[in-house]
mmCIF file of C-alpha atoms in Angstrom:
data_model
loop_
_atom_site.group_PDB
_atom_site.id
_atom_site.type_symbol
_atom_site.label_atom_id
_atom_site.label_comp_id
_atom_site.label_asym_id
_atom_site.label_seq_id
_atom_site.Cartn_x
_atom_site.Cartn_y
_atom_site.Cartn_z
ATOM 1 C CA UNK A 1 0.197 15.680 30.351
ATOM 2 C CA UNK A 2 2.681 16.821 27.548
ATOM 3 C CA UNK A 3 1.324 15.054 24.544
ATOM 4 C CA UNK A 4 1.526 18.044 22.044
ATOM 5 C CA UNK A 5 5.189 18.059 23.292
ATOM 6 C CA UNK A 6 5.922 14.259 23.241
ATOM 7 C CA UNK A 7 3.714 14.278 19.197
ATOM 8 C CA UNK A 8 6.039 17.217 18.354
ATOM 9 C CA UNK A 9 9.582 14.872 19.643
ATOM 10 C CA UNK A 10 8.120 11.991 17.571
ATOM 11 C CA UNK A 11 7.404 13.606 14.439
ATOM 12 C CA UNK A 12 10.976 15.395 15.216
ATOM 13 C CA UNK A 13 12.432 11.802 15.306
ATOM 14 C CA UNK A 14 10.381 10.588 12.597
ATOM 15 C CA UNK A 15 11.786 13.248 10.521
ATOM 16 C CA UNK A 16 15.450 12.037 10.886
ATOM 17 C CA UNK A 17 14.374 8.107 10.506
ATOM 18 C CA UNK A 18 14.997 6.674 6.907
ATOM 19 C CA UNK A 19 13.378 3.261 7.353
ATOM 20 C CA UNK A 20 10.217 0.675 6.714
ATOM 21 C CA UNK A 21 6.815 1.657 8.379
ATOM 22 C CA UNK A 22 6.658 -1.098 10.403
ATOM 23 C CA UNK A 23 9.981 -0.239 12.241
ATOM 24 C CA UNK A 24 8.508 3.818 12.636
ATOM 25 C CA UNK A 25 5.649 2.714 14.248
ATOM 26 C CA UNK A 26 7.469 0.012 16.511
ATOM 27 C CA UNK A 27 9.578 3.115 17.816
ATOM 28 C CA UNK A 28 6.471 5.495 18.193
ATOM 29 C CA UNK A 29 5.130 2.857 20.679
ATOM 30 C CA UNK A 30 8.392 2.289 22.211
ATOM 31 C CA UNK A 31 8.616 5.819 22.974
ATOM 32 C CA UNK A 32 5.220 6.101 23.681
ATOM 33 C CA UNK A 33 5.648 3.387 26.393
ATOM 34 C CA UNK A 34 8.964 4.865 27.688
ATOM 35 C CA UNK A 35 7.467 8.669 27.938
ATOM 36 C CA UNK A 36 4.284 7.118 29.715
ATOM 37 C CA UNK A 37 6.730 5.028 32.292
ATOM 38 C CA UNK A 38 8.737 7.929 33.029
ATOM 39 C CA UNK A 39 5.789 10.009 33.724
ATOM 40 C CA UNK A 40 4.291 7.535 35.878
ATOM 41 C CA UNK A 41 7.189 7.052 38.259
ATOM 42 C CA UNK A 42 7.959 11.107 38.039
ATOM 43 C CA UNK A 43 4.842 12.239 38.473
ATOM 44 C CA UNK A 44 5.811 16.117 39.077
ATOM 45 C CA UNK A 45 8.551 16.259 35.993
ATOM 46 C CA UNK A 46 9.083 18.543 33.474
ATOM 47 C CA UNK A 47 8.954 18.726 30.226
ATOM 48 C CA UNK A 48 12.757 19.536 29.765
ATOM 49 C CA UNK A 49 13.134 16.639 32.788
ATOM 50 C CA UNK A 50 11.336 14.014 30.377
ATOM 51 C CA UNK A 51 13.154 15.622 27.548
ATOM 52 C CA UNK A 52 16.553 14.872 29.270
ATOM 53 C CA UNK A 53 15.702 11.313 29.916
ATOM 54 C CA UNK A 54 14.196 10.433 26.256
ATOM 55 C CA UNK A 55 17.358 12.550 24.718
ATOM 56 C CA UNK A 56 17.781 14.743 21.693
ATOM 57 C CA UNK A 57 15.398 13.469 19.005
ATOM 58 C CA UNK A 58 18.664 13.043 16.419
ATOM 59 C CA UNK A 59 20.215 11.069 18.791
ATOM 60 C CA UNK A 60 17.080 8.602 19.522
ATOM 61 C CA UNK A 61 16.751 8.155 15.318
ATOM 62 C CA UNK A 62 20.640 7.022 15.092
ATOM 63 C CA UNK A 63 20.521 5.038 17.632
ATOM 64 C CA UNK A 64 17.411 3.640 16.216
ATOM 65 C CA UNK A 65 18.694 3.266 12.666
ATOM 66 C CA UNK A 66 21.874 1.959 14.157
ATOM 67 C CA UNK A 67 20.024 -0.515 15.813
ATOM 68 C CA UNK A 68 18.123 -2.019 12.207
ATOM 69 C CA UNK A 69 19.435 -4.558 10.277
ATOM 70 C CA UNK A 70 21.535 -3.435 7.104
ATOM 71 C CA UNK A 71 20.192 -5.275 4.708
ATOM 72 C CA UNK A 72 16.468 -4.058 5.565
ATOM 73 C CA UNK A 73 17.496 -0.556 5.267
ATOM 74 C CA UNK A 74 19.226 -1.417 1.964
ATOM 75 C CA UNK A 75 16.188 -2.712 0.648
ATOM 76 C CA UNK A 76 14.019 -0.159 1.778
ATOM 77 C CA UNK A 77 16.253 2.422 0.369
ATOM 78 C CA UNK A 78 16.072 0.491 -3.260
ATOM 79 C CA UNK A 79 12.780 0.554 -2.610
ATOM 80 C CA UNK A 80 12.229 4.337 -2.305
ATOM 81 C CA UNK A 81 14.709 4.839 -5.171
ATOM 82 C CA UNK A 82 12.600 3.109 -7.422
ATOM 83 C CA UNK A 83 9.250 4.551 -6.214
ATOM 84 C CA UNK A 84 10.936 8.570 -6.623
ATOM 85 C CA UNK A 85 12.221 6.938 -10.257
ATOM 86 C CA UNK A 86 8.668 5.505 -10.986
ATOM 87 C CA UNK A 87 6.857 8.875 -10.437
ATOM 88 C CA UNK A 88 9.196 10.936 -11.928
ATOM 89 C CA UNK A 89 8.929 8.802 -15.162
ATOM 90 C CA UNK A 90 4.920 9.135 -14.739
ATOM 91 C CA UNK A 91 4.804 12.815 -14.755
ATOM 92 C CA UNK A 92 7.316 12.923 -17.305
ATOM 93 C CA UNK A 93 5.122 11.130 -19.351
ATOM 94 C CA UNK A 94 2.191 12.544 -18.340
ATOM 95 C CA UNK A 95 3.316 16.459 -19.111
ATOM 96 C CA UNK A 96 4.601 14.770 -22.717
ATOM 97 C CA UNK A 97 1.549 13.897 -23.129
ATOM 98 C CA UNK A 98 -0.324 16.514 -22.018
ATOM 99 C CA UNK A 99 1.810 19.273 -23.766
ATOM 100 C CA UNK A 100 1.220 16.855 -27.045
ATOM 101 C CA UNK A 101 -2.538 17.456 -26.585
ATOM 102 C CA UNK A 102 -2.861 20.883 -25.952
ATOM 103 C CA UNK A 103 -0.063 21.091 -29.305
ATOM 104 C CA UNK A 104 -2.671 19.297 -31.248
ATOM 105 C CA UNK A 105 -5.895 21.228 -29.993
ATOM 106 C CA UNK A 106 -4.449 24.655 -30.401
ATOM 107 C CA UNK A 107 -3.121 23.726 -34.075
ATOM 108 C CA UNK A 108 -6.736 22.024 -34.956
ATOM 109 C CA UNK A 109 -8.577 24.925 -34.029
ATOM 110 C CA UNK A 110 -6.461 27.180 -36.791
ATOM 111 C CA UNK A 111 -7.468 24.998 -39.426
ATOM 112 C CA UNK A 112 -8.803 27.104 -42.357
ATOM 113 C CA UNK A 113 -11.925 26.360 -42.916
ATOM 114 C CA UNK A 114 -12.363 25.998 -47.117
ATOM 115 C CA UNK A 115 -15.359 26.281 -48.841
ATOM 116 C CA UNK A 116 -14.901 25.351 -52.517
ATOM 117 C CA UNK A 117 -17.590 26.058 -55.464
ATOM 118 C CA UNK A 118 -18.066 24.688 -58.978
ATOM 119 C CA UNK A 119 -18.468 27.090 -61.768
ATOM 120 C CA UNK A 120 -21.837 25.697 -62.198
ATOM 121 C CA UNK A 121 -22.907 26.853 -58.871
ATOM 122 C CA UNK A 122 -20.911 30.173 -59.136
ATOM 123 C CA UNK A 123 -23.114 30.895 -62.479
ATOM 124 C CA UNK A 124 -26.064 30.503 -60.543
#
């Protein structure tokens, strides 16, 4: 009945969630599940009604990342660190690169070209 509504509130939550995959799409169905009960013993509710009973989406992600184990977050925050180092090292590397190439090209292509001639030839 509201599902552009309830995608919106997920991808609200999502937004405020700093954690694994696994434990994103464990809440999706959980909320899922609890926006599908409500609606099922509330037939006639609002959106604002089912809005009130899920709560504000920063409130569901805290409580959510209050609920995850520490050391799993730590990880996954290591984790993410060293991915965000790890491609900003690779395009680094890759405009070094890049910027080395075009250096060499554009200097190659003002190469004099020499043309040199014996006397024997010139007296020809």
């Amino acid at each position: 009945m509201y599902d552009k509504q309830i995608r919106r509130y997920i991808r609200n939550v999502d937004r405020k969630l700093s954690c694994p995959n696994a434990e994103r799409a464990l809440l999706h169905k959980q909320l899922h599940n609890m926006c599908e009960e409500f609606m099922s013993e509330h037939p006639a509710a609002t959106w604002e009604e089912l809005y009130a009973f899920l709560g504000r989406p920063e409130d569901v992600a805290n409580t959510c990342m209050d609920s995850l184990d520490a050391e799993l977050l730590q990880r996954y925050s290591q984790r993410k660190r060293l991915c965000t180092r790890i491609c900003l090292l690779a395009f680094i590397l890759a405009f070094a690169v890049i910027t080395t190439l075009f250096a060499i090209l554009l200097n190659s292509s003002r190469t004099p070209i020499t043309v040199e001639y014996t006397i024997d030839e010139i007296q020809k």
